[in-house]
Short mmCIF file of C-alpha atoms in Angstrom, two decimals:
data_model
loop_
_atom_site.label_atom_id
_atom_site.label_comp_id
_atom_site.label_asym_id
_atom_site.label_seq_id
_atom_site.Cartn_x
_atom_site.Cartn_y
_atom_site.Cartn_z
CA UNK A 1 0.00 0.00 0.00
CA UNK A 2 1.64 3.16 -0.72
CA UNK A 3 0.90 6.02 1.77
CA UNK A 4 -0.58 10.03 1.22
CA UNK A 5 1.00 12.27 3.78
CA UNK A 6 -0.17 16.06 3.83
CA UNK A 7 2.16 18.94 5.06
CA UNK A 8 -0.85 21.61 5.82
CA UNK A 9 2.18 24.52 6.00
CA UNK A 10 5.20 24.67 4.58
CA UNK A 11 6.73 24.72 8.56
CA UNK A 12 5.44 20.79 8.71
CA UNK A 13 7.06 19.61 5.77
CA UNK A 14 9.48 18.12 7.32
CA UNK A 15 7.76 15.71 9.70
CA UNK A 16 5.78 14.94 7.65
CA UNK A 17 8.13 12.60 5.55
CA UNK A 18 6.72 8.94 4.29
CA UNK A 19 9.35 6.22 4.10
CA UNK A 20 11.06 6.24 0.48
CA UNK A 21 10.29 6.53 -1.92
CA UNK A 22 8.22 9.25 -2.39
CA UNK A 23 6.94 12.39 -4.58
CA UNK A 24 6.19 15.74 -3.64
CA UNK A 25 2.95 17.17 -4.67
CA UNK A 26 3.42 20.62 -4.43
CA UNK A 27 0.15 22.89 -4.16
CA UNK A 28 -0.22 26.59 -4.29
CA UNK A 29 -3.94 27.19 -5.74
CA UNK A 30 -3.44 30.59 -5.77
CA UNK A 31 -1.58 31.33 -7.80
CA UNK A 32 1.52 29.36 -8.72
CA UNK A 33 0.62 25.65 -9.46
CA UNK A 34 -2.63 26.42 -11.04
CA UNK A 35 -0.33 28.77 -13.56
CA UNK A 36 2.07 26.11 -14.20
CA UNK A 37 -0.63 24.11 -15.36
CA UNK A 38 -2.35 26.29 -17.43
CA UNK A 39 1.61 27.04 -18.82
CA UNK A 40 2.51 23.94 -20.10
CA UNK A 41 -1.06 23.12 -21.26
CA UNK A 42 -0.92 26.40 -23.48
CA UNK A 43 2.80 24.83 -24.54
CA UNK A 44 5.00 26.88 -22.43
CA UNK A 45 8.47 24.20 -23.09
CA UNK A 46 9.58 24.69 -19.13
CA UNK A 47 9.13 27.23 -16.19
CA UNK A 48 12.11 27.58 -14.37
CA UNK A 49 11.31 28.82 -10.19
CA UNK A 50 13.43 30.85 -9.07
CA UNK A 51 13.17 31.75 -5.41
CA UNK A 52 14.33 35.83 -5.41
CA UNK A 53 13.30 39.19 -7.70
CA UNK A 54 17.05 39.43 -8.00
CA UNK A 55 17.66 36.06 -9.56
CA UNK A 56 14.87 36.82 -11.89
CA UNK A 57 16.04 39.93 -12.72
CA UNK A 58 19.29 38.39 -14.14
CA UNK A 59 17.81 36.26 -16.10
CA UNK A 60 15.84 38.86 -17.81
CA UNK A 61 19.14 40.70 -18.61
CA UNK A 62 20.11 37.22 -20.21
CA UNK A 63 17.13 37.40 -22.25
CA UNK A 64 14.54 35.03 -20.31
CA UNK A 65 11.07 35.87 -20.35
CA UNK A 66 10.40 36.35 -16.59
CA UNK A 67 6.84 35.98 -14.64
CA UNK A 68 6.87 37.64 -11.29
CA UNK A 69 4.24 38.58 -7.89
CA UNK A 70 5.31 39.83 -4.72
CA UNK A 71 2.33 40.49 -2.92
CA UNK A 72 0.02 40.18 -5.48
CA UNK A 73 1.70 42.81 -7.66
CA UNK A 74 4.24 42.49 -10.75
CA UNK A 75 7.59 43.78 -10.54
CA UNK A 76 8.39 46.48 -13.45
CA UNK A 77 11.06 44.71 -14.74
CA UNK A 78 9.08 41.27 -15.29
CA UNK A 79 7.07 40.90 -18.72
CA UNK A 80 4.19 39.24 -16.69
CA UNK A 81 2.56 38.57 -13.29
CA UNK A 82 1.53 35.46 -12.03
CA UNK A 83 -2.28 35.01 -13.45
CA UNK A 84 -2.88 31.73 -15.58
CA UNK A 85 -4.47 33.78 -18.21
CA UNK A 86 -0.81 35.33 -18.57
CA UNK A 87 0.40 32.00 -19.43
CA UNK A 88 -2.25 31.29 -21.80
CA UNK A 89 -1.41 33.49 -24.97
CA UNK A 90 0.11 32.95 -28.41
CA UNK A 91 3.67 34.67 -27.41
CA UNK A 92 4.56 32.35 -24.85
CA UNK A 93 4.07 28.91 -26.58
CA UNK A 94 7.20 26.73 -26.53
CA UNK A 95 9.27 29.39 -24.49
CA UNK A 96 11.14 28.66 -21.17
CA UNK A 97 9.62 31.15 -18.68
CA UNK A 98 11.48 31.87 -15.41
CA UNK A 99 9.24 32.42 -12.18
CA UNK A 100 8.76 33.82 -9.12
CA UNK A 101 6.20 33.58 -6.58
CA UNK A 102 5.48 34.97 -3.09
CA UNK A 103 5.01 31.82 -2.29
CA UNK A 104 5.01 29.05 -4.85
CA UNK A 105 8.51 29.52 -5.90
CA UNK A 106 9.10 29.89 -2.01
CA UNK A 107 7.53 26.12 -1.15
CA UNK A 108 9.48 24.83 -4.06
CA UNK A 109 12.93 26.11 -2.89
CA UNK A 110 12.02 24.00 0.51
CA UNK A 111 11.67 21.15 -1.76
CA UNK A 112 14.05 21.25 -4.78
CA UNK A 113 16.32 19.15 -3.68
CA UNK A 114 13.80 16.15 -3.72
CA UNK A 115 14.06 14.09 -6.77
CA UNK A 116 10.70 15.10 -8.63
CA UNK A 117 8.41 17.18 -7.61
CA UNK A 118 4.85 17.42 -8.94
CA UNK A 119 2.81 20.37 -9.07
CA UNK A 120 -1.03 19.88 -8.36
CA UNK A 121 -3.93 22.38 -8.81
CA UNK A 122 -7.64 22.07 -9.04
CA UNK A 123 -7.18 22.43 -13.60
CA UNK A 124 -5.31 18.98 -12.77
CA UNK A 125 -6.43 17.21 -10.72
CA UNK A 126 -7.51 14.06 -12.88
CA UNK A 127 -4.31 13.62 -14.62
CA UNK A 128 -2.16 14.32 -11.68
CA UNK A 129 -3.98 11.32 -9.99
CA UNK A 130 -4.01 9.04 -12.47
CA UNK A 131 -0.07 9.74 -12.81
CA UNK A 132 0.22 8.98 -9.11
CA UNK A 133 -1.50 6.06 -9.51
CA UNK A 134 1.08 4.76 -12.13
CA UNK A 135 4.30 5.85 -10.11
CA UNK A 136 5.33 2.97 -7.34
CA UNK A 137 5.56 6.19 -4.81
CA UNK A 138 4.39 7.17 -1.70
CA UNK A 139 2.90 10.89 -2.23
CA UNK A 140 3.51 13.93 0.43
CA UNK A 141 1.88 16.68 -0.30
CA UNK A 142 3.03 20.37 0.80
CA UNK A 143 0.58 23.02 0.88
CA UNK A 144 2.21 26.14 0.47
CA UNK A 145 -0.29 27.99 2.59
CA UNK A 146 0.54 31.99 2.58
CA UNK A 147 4.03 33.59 4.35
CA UNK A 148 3.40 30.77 6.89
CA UNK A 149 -0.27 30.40 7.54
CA UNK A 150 -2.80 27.59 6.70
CA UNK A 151 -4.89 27.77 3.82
CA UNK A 152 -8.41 26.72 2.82
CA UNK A 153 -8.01 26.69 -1.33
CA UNK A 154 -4.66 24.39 -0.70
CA UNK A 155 -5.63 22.20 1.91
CA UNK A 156 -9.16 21.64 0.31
CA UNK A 157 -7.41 20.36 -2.99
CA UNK A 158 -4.96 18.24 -1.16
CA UNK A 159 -8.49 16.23 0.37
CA UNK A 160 -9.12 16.34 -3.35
CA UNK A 161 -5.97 14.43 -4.68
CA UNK A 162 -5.92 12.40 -1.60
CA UNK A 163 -9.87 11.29 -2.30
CA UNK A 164 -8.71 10.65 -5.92
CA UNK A 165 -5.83 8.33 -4.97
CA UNK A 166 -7.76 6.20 -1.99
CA UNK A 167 -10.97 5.56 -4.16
CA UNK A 168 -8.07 3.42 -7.01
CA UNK A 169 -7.40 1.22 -3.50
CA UNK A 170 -3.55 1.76 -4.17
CA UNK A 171 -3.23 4.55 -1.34
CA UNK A 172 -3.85 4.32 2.60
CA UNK A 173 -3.51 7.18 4.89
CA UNK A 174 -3.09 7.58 8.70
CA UNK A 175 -2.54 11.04 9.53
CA UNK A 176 -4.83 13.73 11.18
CA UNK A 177 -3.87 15.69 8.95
CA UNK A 178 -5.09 14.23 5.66
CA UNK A 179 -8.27 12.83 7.31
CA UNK A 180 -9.10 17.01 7.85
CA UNK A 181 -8.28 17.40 4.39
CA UNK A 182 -10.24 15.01 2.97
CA UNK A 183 -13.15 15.79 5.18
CA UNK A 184 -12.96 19.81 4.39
CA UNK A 185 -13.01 18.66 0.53
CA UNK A 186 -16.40 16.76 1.46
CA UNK A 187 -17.83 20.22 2.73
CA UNK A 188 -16.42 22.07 -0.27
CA UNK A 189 -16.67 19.41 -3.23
CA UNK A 190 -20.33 20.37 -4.33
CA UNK A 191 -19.48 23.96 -4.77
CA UNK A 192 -16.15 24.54 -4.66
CA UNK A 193 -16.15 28.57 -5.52
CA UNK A 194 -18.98 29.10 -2.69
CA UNK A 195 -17.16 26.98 0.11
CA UNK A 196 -14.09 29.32 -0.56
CA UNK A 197 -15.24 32.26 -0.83
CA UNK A 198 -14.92 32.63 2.91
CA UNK A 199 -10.81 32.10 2.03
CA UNK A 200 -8.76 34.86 3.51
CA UNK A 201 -6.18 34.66 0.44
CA UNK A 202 -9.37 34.98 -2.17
CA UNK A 203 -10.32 37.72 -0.76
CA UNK A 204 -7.07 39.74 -0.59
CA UNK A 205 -6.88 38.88 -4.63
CA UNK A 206 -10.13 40.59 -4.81
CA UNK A 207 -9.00 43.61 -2.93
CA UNK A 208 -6.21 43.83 -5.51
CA UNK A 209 -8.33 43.22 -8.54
CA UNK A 210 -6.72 40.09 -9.34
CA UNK A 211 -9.74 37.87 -9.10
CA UNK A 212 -10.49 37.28 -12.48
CA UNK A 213 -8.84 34.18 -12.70
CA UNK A 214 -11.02 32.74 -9.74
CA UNK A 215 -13.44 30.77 -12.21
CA UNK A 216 -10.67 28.90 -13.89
CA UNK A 217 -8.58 28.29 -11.24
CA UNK A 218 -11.51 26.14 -9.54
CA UNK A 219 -12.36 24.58 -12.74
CA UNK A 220 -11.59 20.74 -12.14
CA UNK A 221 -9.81 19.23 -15.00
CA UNK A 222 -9.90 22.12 -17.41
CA UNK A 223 -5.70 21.39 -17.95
CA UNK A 224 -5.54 18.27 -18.16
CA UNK A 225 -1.03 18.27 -17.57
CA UNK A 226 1.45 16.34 -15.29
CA UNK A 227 3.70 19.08 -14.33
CA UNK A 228 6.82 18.02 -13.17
CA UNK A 229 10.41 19.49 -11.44
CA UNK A 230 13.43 17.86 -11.67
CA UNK A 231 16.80 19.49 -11.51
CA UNK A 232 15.20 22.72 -10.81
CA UNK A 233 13.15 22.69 -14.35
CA UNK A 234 9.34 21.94 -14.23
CA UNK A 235 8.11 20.45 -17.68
CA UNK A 236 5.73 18.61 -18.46
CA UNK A 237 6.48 14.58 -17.08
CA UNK A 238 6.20 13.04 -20.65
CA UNK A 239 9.05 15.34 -21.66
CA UNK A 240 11.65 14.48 -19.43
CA UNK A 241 11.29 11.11 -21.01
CA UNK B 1 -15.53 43.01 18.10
CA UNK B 2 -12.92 40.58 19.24
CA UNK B 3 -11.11 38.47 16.92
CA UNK B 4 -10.79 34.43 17.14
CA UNK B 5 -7.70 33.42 15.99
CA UNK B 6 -6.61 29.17 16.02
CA UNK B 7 -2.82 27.99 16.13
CA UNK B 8 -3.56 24.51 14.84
CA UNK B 9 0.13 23.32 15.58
CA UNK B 10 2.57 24.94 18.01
CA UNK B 11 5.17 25.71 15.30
CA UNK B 12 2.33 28.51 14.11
CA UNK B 13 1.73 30.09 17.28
CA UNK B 14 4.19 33.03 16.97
CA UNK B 15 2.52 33.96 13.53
CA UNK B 16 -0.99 33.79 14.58
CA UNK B 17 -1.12 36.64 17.45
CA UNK B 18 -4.42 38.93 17.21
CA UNK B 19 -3.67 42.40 18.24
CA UNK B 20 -3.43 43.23 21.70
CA UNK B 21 -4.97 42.18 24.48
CA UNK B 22 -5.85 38.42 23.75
CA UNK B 23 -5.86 35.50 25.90
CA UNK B 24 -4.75 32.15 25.07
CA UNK B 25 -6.25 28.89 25.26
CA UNK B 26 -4.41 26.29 25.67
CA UNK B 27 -5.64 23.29 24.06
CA UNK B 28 -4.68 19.41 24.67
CA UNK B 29 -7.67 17.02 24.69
CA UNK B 30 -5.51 13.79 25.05
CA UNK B 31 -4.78 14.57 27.91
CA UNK B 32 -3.51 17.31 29.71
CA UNK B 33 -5.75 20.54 29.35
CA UNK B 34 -8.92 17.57 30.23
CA UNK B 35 -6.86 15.80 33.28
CA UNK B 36 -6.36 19.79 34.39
CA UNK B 37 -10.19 20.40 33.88
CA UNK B 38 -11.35 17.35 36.00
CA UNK B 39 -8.48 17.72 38.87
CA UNK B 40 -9.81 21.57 39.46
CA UNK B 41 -13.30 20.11 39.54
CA UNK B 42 -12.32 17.80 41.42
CA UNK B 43 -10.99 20.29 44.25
CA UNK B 44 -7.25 20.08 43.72
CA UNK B 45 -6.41 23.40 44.44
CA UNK B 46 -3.16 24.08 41.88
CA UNK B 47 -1.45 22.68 38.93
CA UNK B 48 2.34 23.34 38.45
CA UNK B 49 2.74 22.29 35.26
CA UNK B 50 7.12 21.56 34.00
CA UNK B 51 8.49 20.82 31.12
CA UNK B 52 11.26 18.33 32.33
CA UNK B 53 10.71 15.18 34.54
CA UNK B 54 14.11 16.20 35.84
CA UNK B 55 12.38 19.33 37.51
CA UNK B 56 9.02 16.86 38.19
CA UNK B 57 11.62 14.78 40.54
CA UNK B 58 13.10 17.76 42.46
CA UNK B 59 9.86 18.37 43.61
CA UNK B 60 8.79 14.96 44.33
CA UNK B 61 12.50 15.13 46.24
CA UNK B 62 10.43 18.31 47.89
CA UNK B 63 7.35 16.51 48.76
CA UNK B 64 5.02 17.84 46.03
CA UNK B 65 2.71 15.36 44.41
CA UNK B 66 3.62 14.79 41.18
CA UNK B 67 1.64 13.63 37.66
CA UNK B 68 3.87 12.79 34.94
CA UNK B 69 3.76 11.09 31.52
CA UNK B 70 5.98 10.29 28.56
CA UNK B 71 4.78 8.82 25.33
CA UNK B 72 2.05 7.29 27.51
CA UNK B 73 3.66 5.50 30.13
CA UNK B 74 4.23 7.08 33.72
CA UNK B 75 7.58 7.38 34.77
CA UNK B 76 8.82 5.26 37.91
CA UNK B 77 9.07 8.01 40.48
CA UNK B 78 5.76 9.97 39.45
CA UNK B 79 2.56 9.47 42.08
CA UNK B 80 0.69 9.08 39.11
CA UNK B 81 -0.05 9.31 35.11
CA UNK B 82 -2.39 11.73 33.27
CA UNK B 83 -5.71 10.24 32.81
CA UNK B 84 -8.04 12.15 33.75
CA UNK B 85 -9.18 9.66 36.69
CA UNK B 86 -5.75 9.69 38.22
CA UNK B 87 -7.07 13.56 39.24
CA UNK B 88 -10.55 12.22 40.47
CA UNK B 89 -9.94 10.60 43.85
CA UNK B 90 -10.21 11.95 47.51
CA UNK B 91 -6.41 11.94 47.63
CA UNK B 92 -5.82 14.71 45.27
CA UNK B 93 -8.23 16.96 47.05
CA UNK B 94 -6.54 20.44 48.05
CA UNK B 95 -3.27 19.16 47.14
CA UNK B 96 -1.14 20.90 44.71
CA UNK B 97 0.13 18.60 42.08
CA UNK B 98 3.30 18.79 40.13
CA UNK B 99 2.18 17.84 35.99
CA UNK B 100 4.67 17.03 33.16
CA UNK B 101 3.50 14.94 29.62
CA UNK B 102 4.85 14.82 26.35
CA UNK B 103 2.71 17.57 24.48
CA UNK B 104 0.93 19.83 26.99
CA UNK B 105 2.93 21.04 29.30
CA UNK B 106 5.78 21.77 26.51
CA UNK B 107 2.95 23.70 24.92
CA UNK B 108 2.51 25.58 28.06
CA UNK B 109 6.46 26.27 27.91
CA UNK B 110 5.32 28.07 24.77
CA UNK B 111 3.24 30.44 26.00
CA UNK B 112 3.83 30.60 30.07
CA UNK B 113 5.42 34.10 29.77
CA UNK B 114 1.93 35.26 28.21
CA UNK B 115 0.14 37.15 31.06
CA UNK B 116 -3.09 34.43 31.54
CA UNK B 117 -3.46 31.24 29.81
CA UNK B 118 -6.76 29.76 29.77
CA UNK B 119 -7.01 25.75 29.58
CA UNK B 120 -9.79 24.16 27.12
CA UNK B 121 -10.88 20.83 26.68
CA UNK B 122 -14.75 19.19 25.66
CA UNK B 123 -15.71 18.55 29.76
CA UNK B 124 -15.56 22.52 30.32
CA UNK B 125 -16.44 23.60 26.66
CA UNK B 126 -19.68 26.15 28.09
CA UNK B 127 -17.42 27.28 30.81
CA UNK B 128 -14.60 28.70 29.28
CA UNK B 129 -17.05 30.05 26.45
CA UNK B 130 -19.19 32.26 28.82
CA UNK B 131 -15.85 33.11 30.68
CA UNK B 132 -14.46 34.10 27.32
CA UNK B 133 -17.47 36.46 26.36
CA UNK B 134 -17.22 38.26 29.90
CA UNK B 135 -13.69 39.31 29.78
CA UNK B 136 -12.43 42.10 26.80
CA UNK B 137 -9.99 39.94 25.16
CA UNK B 138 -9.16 38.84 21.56
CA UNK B 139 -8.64 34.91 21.61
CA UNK B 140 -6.24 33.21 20.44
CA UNK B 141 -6.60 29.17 20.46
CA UNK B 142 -3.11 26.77 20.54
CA UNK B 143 -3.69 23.09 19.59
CA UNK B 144 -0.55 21.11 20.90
CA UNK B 145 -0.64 18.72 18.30
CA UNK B 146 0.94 15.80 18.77
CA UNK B 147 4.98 16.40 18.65
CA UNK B 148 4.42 19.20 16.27
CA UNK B 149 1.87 16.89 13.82
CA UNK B 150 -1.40 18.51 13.24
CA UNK B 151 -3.93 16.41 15.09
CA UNK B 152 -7.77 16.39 15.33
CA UNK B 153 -9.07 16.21 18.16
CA UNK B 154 -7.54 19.83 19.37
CA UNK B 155 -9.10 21.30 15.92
CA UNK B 156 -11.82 20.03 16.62
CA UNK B 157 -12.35 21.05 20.12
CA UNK B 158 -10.85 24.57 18.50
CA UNK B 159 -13.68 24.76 15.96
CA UNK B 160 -16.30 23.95 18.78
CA UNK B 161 -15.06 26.66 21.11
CA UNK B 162 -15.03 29.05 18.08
CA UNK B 163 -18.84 28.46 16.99
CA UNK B 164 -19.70 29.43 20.64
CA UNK B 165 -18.46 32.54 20.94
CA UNK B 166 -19.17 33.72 17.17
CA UNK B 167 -22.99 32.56 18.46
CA UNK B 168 -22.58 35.36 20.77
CA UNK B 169 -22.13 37.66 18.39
CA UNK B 170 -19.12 39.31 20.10
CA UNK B 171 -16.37 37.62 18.17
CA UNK B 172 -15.33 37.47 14.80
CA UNK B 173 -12.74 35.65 12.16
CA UNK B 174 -11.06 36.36 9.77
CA UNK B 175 -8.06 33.51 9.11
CA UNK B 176 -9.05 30.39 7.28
CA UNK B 177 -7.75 28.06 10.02
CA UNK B 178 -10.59 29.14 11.92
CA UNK B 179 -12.86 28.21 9.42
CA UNK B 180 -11.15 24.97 8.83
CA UNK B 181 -11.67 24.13 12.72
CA UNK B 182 -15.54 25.42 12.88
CA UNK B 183 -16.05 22.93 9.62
CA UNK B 184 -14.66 20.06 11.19
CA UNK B 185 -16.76 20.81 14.39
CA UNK B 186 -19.49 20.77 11.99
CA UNK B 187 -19.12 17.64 10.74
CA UNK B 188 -18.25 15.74 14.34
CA UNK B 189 -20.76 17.21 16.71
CA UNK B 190 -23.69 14.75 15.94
CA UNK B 191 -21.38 12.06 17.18
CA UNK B 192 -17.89 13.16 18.46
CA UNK B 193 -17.00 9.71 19.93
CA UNK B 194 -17.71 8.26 16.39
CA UNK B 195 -15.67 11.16 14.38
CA UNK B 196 -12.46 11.35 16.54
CA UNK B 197 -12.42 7.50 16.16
CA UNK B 198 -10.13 7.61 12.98
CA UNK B 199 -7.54 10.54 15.07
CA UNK B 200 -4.67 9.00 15.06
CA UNK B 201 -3.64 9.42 18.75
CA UNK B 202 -6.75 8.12 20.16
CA UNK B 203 -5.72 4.87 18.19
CA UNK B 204 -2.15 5.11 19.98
CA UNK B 205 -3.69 5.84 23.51
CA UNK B 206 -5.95 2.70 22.54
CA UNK B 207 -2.70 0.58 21.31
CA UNK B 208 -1.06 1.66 25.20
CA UNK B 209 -4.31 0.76 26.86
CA UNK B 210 -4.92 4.22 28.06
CA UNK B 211 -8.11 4.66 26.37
CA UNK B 212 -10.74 3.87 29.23
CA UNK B 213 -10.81 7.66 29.54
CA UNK B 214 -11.89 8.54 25.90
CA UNK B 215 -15.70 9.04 26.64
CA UNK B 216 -15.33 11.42 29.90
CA UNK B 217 -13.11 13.37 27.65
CA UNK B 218 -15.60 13.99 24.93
CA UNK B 219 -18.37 14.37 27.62
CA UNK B 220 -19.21 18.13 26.97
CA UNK B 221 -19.22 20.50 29.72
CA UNK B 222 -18.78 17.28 32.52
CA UNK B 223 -16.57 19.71 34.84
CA UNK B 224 -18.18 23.49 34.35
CA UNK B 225 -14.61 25.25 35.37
CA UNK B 226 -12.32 27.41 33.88
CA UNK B 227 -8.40 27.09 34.72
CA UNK B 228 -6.10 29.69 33.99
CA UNK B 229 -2.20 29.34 34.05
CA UNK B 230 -0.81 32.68 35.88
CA UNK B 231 3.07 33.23 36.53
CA UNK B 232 3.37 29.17 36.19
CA UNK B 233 0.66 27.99 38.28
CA UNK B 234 -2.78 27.13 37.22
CA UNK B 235 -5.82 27.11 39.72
CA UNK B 236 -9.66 28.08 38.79
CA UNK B 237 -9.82 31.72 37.59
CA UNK B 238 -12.09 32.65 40.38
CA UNK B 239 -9.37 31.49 43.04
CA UNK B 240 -7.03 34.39 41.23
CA UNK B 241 -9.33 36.89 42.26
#
């Protein structure tokens, strides 16, 4: 039986360790894994995290395309924000984008020196699963939460995958913490947008006007992509093959 | 209004402080913040709660009474454990009792230099609720977890306390691990025995045969008192005053 562990905040990723092997599923609904996805769905070749402005700056001098948020807001010198409809235009199709995330990039710094790391978002849920399913792994999950705190939109998708994975009778779990998760994703599972609105981080998106996105990002399946890091690149999993 | 804020693992507490003033409650179900509920009720007049069984034997070497616990199993030189029956009998009456166990008193470490810590658990759930609304303090809830792990049955117990003071209409919240908390409640109050029966550390309290205290500890409001840690000594609030 291979196990699901879920790291509710980045601070707990470290317990939270199943024996080897196992895959990181990293999870940042808003914004950064949901963008990935919609990325390499669009045919964006690779996103390469990077963790500081700085770092991204320098590759922008190199000539990388950069995507960048602090706070919700995009640096001047970056071509794009973080939104998934930025990702989803004609100019960006087979290019390497480097990115950087208040937190997404953040939560994958903690974790880049793991072997592979999958990204998971609500846009893939289905395929993510099914790749889990195929992969003799256990699966940890790390919410990325935001600058510290727990996270409804995160947490709620983690019950999501970890539902997925137990109804194919391949995955057990024993933790507290993925029981809550799964049982928050019963509450939420009908009507996803209307269980989070109450979500602190949705609302601070609206506050900034960067809410448009919202209907997408909780639209189940709609990229239906394996993301996948390795070596500090995240393409697509077929293409590392 | 005053603000509700929830610490669902010690390792969050520092980043989850309302503004000033707020109160904490201390929260360990299984067992400590219940064994302090029922030994209060039962008339033992003080708890000195320690975070090292090297400092619980000096004061057994000083003729204190003491309760101590590791993993589940009392050491040698301790009077007695912490189940909550251990603090039930005519012996402990008046006494004060030395306390040490793996998770709550550490937690209590945590926060001892806080001005008043209030003690929750399910048998004084009403209690500390209309002793909350009285005073003018924001509130800020700390699950200990279960060495550092997220666990259930504190959430739980978080989210309860949390519906009964937003019921009163003189609280508010805003962060989504309070929501997350007052969801679970939602979905264990019709049976709380039957929901906490996948928590992980009531199956390892089961496993040590420790478990013939599980249903007085998830009898609400069984000992109506409200115990409140002051410059390291807990006794009933009104024995403060």
């Amino acid at each position: 039986m291979k196990r699901i562990e879920v790291a509710l905040v980045p601070q707990l990723y470290s317990l939270s360790h199943p024996r080897e092997p196992f895959i990181v599923v990293l999870i940042d609904i808003l914004r950064a894994t949901t963008s990935v996805c919609a990325a390499l769905h669009n045919g964006v070749r690779a996103i390469i995290p990077v963790a500081t402005l700085e770092e991204a700056r320098v590759y922008k001098e190199r000539g990388f395309m950069v995507a960048a948020e602090r706070e919700g807001i995009k640096p001047d010198f970056a071509d794009m924000g973080n939104s998934a409809f930025n990702f989803m235009t004609p100019q960006v199709v087979g290019r390497e984008i480097v990115y950087s995330t208040t937190n997404g990039t953040q939560a994958f710094e903690l974790v880049k020196n793991e072997a592979d790391i999958a990204l998971g978002a609500f846009v893939n849920l289905s395929a993510l699963a099914e790749w889990l399913m195929s992969i003799d792994k256990h699966v940890l999950m790390l919410c990325s939460g935001w600058k510290g705190h727990f996270n409804l939109e995160d947490t709620v998708f983690a019950g999501a995958l970890a539902d997925k994975l137990l109804a194919s009778g391949r995955f057990e779990i024993k933790s507290d913490a993925s029981h809550a998760a799964i049982d928050l994703w019963s509450l939420a599972r009908n009507d996803l947008m209307g269980y989070l609105a109450k979500a602190e981080h949705r609302e601070r998106l609206r506050r900034l006007g960067l809410d448009d996105v919202l209907e997408f990002t909780f639209t189940i399946d709609a990229c239906p992509v394996v993301p996948l890091g390795r070596k500090g690149i995240i393409k697509r999993a077929e293409d590392f093959e």
